[in-house]
CSV table of C-alpha atoms in Angstrom, one decimal:
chain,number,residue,atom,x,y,z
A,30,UNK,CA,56.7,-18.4,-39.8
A,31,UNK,CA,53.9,-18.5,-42.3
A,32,UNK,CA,51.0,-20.3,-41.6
A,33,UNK,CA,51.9,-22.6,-44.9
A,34,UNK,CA,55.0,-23.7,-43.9
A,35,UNK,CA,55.7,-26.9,-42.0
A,36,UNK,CA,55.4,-26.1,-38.2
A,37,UNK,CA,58.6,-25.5,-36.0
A,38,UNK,CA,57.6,-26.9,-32.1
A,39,UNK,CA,58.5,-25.3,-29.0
A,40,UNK,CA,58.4,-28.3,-26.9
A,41,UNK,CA,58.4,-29.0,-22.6
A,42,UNK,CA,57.8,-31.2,-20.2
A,43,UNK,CA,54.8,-31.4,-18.5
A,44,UNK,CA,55.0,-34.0,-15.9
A,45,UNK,CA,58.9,-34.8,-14.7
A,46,UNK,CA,57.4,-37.2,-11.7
A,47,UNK,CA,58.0,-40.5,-14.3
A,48,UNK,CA,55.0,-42.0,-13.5
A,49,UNK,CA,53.1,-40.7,-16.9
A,50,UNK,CA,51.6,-44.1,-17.9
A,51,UNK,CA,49.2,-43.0,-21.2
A,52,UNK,CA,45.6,-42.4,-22.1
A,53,UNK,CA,46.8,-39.1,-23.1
A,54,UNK,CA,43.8,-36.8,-24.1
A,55,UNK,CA,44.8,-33.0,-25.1
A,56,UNK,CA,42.1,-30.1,-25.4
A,57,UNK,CA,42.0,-26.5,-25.4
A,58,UNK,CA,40.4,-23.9,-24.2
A,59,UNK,CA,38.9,-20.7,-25.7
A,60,UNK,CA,41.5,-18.9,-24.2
A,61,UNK,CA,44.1,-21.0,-25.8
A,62,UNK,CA,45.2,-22.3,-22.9
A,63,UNK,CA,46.5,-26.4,-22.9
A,64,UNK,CA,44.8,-29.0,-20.9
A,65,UNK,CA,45.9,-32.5,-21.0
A,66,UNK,CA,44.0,-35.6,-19.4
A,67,UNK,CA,46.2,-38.9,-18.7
A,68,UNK,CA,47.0,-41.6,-16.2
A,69,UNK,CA,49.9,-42.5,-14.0
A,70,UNK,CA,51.6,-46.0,-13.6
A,71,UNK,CA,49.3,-46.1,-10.9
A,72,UNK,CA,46.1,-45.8,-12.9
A,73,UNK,CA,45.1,-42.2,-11.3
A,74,UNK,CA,44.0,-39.6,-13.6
A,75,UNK,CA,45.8,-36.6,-13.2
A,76,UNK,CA,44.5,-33.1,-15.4
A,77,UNK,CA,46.8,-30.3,-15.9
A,78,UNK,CA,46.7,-27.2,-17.9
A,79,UNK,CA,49.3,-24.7,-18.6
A,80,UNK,CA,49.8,-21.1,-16.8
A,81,UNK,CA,52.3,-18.8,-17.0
A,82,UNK,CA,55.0,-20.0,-14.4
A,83,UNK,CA,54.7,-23.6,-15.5
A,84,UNK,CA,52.2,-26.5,-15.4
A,85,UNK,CA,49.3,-27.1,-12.9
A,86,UNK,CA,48.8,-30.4,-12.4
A,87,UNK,CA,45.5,-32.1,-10.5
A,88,UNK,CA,45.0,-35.7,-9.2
A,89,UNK,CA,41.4,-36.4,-9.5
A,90,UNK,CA,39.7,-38.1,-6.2
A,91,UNK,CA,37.8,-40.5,-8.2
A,92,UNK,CA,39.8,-43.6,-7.7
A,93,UNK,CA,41.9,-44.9,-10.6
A,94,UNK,CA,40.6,-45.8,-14.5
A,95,UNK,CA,40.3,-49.1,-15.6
A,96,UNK,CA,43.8,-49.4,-17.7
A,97,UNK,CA,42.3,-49.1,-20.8
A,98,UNK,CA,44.0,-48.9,-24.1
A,99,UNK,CA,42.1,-46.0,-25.5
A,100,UNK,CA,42.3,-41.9,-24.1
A,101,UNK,CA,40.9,-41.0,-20.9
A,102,UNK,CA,37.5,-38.5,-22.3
A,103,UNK,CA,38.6,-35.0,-21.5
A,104,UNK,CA,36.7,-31.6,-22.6
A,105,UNK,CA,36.5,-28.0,-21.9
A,106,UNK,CA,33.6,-26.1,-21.7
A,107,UNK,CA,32.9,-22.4,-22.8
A,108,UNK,CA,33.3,-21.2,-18.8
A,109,UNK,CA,36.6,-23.1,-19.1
A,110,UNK,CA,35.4,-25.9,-16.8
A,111,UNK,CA,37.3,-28.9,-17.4
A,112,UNK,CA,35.0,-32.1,-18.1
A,113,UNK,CA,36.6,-35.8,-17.7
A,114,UNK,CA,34.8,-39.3,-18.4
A,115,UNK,CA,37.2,-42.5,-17.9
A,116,UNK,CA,35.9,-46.1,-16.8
A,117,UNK,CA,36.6,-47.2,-13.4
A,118,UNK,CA,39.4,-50.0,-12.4
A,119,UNK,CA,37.0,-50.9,-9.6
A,120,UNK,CA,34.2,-51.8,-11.6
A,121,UNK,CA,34.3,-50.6,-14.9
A,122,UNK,CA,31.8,-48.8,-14.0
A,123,UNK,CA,31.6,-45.3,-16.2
A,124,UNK,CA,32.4,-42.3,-14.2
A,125,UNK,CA,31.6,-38.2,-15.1
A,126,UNK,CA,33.3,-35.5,-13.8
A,127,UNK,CA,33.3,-31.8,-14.0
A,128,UNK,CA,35.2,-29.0,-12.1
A,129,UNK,CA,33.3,-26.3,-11.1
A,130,UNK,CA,34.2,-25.1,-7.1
A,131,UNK,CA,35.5,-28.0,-7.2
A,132,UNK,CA,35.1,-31.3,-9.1
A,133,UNK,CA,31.9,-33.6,-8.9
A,134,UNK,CA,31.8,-37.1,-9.8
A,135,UNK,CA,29.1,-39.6,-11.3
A,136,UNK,CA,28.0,-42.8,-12.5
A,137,UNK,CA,26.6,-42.8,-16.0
A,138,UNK,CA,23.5,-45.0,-16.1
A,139,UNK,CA,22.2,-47.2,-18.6
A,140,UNK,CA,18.5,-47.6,-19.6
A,141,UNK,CA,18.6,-50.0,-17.3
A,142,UNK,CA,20.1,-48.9,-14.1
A,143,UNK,CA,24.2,-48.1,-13.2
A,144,UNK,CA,26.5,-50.2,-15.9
A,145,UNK,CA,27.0,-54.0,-15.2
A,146,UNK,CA,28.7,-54.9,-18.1
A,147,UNK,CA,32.2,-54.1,-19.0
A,148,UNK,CA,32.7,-50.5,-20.1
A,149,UNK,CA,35.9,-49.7,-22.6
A,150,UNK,CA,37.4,-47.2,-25.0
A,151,UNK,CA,35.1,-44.1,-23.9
A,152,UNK,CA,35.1,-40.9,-26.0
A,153,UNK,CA,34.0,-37.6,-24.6
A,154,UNK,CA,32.2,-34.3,-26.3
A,155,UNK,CA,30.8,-31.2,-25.2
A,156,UNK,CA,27.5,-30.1,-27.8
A,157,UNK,CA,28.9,-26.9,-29.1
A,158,UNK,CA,25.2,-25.2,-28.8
A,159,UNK,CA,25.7,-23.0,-31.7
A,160,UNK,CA,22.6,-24.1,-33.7
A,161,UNK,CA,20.6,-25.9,-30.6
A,162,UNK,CA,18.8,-24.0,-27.6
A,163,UNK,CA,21.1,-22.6,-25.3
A,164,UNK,CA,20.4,-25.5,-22.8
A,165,UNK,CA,22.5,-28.0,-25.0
A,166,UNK,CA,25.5,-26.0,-24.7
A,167,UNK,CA,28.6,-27.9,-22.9
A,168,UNK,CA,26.3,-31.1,-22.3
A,169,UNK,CA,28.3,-33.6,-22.2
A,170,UNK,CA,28.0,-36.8,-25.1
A,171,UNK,CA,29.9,-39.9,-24.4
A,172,UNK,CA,30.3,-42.9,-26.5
A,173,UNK,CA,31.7,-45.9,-25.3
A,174,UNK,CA,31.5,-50.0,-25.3
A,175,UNK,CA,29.6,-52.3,-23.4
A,176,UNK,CA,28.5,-55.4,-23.7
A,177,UNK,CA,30.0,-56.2,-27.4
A,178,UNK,CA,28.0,-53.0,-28.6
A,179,UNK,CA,28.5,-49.2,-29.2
A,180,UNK,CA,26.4,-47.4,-26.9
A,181,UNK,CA,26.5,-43.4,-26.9
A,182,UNK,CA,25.4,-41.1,-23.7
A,183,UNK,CA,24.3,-37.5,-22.9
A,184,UNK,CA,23.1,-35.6,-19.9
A,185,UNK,CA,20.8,-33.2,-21.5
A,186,UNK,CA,17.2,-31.8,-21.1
A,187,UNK,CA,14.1,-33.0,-23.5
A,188,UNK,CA,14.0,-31.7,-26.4
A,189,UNK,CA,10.4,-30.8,-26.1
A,190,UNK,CA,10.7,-29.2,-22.6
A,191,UNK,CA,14.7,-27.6,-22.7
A,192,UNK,CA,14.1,-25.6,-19.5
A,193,UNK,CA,14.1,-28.8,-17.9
A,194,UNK,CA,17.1,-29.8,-15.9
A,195,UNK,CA,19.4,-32.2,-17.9
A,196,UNK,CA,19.7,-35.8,-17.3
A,197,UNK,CA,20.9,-39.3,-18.4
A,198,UNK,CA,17.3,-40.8,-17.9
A,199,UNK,CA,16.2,-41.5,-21.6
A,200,UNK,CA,19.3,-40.3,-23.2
A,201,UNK,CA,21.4,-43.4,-23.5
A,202,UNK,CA,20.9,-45.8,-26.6
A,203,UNK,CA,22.6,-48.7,-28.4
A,204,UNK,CA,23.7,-47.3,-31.7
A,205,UNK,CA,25.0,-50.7,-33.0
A,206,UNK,CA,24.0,-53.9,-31.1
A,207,UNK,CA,26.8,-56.5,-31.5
A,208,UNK,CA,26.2,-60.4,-33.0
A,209,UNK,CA,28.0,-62.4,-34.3
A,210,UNK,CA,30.4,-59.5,-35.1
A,211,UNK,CA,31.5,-57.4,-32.1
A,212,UNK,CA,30.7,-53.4,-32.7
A,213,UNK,CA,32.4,-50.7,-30.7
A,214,UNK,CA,36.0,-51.3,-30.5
A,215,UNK,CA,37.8,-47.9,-30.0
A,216,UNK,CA,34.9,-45.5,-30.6
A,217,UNK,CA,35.5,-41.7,-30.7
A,218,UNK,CA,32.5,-39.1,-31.2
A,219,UNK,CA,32.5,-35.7,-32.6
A,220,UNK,CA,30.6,-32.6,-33.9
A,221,UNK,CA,31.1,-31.1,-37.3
A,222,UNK,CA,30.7,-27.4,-37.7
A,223,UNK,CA,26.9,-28.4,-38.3
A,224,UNK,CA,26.1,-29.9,-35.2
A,225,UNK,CA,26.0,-33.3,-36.8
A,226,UNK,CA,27.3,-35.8,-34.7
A,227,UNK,CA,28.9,-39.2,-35.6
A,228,UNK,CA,31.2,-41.6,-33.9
A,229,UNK,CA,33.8,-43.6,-35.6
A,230,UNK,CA,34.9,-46.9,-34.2
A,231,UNK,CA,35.5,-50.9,-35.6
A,232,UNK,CA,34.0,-53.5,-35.3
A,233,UNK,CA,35.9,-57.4,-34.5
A,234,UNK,CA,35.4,-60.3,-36.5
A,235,UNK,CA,37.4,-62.6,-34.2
A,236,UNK,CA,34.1,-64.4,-33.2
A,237,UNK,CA,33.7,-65.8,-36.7
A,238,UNK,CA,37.4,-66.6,-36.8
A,239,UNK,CA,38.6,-63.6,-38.4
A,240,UNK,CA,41.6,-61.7,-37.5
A,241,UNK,CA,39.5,-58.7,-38.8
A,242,UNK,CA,38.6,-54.6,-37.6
A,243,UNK,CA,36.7,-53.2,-40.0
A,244,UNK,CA,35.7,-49.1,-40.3
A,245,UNK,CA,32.7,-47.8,-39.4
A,246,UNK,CA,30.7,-44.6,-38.6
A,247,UNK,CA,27.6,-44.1,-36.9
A,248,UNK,CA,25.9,-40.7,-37.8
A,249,UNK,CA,23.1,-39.5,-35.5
A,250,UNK,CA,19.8,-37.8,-37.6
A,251,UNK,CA,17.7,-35.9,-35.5
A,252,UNK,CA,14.3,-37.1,-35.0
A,253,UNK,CA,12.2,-34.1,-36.5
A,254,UNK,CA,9.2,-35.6,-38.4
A,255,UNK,CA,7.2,-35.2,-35.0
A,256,UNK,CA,7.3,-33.7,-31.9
A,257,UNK,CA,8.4,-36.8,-29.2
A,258,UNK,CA,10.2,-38.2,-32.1
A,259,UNK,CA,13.7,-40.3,-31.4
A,260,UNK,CA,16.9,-39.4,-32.8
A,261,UNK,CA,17.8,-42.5,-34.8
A,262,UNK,CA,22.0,-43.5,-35.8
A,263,UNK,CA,23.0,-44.6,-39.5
A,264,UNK,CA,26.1,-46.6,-39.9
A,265,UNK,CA,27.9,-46.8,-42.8
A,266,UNK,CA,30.9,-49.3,-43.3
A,267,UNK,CA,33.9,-47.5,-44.9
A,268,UNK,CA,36.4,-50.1,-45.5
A,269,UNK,CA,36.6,-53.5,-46.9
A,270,UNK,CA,37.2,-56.8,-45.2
A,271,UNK,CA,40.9,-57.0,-45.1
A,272,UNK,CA,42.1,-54.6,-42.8
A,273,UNK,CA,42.6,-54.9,-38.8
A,274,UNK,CA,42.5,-51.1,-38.2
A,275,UNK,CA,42.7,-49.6,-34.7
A,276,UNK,CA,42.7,-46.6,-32.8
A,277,UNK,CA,41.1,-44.1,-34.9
A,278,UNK,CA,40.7,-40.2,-34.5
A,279,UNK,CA,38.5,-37.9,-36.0
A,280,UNK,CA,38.1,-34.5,-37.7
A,281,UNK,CA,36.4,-32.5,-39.9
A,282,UNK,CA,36.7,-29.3,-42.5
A,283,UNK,CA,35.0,-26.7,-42.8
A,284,UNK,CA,33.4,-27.4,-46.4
A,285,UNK,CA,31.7,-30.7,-45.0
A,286,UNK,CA,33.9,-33.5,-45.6
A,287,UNK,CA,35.3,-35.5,-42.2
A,288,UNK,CA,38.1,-38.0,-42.0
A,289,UNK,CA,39.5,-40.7,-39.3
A,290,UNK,CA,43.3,-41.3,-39.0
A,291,UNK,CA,44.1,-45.1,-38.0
A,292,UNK,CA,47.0,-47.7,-37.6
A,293,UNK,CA,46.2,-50.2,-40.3
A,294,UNK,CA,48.2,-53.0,-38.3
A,295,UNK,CA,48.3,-55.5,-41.1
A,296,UNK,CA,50.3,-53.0,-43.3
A,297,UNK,CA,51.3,-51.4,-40.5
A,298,UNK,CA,50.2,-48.3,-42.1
A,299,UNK,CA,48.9,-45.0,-40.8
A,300,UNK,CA,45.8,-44.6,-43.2
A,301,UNK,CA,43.4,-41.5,-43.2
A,302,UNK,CA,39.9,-42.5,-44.4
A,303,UNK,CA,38.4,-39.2,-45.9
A,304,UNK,CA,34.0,-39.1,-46.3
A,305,UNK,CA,31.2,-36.5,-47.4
A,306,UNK,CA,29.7,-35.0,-50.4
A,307,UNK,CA,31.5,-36.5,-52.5
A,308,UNK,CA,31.5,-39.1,-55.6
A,309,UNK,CA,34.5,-40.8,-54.1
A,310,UNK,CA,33.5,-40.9,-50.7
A,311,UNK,CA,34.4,-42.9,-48.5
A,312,UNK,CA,38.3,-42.5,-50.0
A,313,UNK,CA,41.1,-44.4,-48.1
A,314,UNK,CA,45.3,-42.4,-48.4
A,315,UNK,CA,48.4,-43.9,-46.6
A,316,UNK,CA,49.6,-41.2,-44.3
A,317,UNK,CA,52.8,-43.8,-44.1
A,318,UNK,CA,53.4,-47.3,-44.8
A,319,UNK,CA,56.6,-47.2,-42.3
A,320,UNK,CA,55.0,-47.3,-39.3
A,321,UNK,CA,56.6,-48.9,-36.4
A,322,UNK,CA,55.3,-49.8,-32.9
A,323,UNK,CA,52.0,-51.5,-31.4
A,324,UNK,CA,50.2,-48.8,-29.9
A,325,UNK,CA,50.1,-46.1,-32.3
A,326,UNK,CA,47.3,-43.4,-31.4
A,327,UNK,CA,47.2,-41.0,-33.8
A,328,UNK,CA,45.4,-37.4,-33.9
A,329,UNK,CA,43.9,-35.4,-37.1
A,330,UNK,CA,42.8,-32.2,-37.7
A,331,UNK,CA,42.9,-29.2,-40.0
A,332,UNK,CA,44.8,-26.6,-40.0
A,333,UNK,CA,44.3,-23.0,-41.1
A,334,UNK,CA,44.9,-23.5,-44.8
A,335,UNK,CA,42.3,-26.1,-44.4
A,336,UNK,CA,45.5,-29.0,-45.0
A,337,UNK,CA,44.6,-32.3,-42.8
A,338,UNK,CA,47.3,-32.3,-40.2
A,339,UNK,CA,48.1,-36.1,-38.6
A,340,UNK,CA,50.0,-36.5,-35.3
A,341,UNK,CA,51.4,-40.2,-34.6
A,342,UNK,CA,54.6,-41.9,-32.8
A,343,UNK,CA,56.6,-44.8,-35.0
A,344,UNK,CA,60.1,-45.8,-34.1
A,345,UNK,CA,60.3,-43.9,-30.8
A,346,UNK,CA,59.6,-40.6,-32.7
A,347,UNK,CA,56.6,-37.7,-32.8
A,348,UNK,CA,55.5,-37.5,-36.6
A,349,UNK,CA,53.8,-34.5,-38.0
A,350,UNK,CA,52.1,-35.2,-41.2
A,351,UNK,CA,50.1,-32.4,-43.7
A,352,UNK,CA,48.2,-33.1,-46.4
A,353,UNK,CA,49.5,-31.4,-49.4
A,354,UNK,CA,47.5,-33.1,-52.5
A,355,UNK,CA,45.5,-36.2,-52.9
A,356,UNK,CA,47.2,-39.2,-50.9
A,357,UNK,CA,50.0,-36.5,-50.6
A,358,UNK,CA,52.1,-36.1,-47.6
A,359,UNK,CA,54.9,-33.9,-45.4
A,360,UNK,CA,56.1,-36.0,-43.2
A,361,UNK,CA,58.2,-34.1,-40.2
A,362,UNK,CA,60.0,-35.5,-37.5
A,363,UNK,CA,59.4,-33.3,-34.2
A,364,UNK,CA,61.3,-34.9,-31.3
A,365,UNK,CA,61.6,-38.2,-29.4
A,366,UNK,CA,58.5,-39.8,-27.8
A,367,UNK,CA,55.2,-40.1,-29.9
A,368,UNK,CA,53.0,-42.7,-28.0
A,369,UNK,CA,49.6,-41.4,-27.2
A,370,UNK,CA,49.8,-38.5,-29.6
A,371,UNK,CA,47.2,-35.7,-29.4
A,372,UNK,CA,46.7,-32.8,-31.5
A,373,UNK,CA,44.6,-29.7,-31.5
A,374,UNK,CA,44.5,-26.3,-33.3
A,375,UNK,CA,43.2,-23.6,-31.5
A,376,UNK,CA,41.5,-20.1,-32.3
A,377,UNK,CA,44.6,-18.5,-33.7
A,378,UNK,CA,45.7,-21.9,-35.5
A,379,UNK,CA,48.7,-22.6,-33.5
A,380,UNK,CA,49.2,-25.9,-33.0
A,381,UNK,CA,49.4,-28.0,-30.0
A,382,UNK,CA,50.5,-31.7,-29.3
A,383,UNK,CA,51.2,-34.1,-26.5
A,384,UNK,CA,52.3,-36.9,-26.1
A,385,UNK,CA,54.7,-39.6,-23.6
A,386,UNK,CA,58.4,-39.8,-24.5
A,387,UNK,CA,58.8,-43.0,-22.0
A,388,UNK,CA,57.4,-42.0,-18.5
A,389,UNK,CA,57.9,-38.4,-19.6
A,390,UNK,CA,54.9,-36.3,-20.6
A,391,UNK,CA,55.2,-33.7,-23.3
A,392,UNK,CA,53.6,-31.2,-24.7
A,393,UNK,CA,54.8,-28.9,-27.8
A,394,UNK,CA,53.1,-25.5,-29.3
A,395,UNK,CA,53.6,-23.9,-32.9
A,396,UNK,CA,52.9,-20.8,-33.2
């Protein structure tokens, strides 16, 4: 197969217990070995990762995640640790973990002491250290709700002194304080090839009487004018008033421009919302306007021909969408299941997906 052709799955089961309940998350390693995050009917998180006779699969001793309806934060770091970050059913309290030995758990604190308010919809990160001093490497950046605002997270040294040890202390902010109009719904936070980070989420109108989500982005810029200087967040709406979007996912190419995949439940469309350098930036495409089902988590990213790939579930089926041309699609049916879709490419360009057919996890590669 040619890496311009539509991809041909080799798909398996990676959980046949029945109890796969969702907040699938999928990442991969720099071996190009699978690892997939997700919960059980039960709420417990359970991390597996492929290997050569089959599927190793973890349940994590860290008491069950809050049944939220947003992916449980899994990464995996350049020693091929895996990292987790889900909130708690307990308390809703926001829990850390890492395997090393073995795994280690903690609570993320606010500026303010351990989290009191309600914690939803947390997105996980690892700094990729490539332009940065090797102490940000694999730190881990979390952004998440609370309290009707975004709020974003990292356990990393000072700037000013990186040999110091890393920590939360000072390193957690509001990036956009609700109102009147709620902010944070569904946030999920990403590097570009640059370093830059920026989280995508909605915001909810509902307060004001509006069945309403709108788009926005939240980009961080460095604090660099003086030493001690903050980093500060910009946040730019990038859609209009009359969409109730959800559930978005976010990517980026390797020429600078990023894009979110979201259900658009109104239409119920799958819309890709493409931003950067640009004079027609921020520009909105329908992926598909026949999109069927209420929790549709999609996944985006790009491919080896630099084509925008998007993974979503509509009428009981795994879709595979590429961007060929400007609001352009391929639309490919893969198999049977689609809810909690993830995708990733990984260092080769194969592509990888999971996602719940029922109770039944899945996971599929294409060469």
């Amino acid at each position: 197969m040619t890496k311009n052709m539509a991809p041909t799955f080799d798909t398996e089961v990676v959980d046949k217990t029945g109890t796969a309940a969702g907040q699938v998350s999928l990442a991969v390693d720099e071996t190009n070995t699978p690892w997939i995050a997700y919960a059980t009917n039960g709420g417990n998180v359970v991390v597996a990762h492929r290997e050569e006779d089959g599927w190793s699969r973890t349940e994590l001793p860290a008491g069950p995640a809050a049944r939220d309806i947003y992916r449980i934060g899994l990464a995996i770091d350049s020693r091929e640790r895996p990292h987790v970050a889900f909130p708690t059913e307990a308390d809703d309290h926001l829990v850390y973990g890492v395997r090393d030995t073995q795994w280690t758990f903690e609570d993320v604190p606010t500026s303010g002491g351990i989290l009191t308010g309600r914690v939803r919809f947390v997105s996980l990160r690892l700094h990729p250290g490539v332009f940065s001093p090797p102490a940000f490497k694999d730190t881990p950046n979390l952004a998440y709700q609370s309290g009707f605002s975004l709020w974003y997270a990292t356990k990393a040294p000072p700037k000013s002194t990186p040999d110091s040890p890393p920590r939360w202390k000072k390193n957690v902010q509001r990036v956009d304080e609700g109102d009147v109009v709620e902010k944070g719904w569904f946030p999920v936070l990403d590097f570009d090839a640059q370093e830059t980070l920026r989280i995508a989420y909605f915001d909810d109108l509902s307060a004001t009487g509006q069945a309403i989500r709108r788009l926005r982005v939240a980009t961080r810029v460095p604090g660099t004018d003086f030493p001690g200087q903050p980093d500060s967040w910009q946040v730019q709406l990038m859609s209009g008033d009359q969409i109730l979007g959800e559930y978005p996912a976010m990517g980026h190419s390797i020429t600078g421009e990023s894009f979110i995949s979201y259900h658009e439940r109104t239409e119920r469309a799958l819309k890709l919302c493409i931003f950067g350098n640009f004079p027609e930036s921020p520009a909105t495409e329908t992926v598909s306007n026949q999109v069927a089902g209420d929790d549709v988590h999609s996944a985006c990213a790009v491919n080896h021909n630099s084509r925008i790939c998007v993974v979503y579930g509509s009428e009981g089926r795994l879709k595979f969408a590429t961007r060929t041309g400007i609001a352009t699609f391929d639309l490919q049916d893969v198999e049977a299941g689609g809810a909690w879709s993830d995708l990733v490419f990984d260092r080769e360009g194969s592509a990888h997906v999971a996602h719940l057919n029922g109770s039944e996890l899945r996971y599929g590669l294409a060469p």
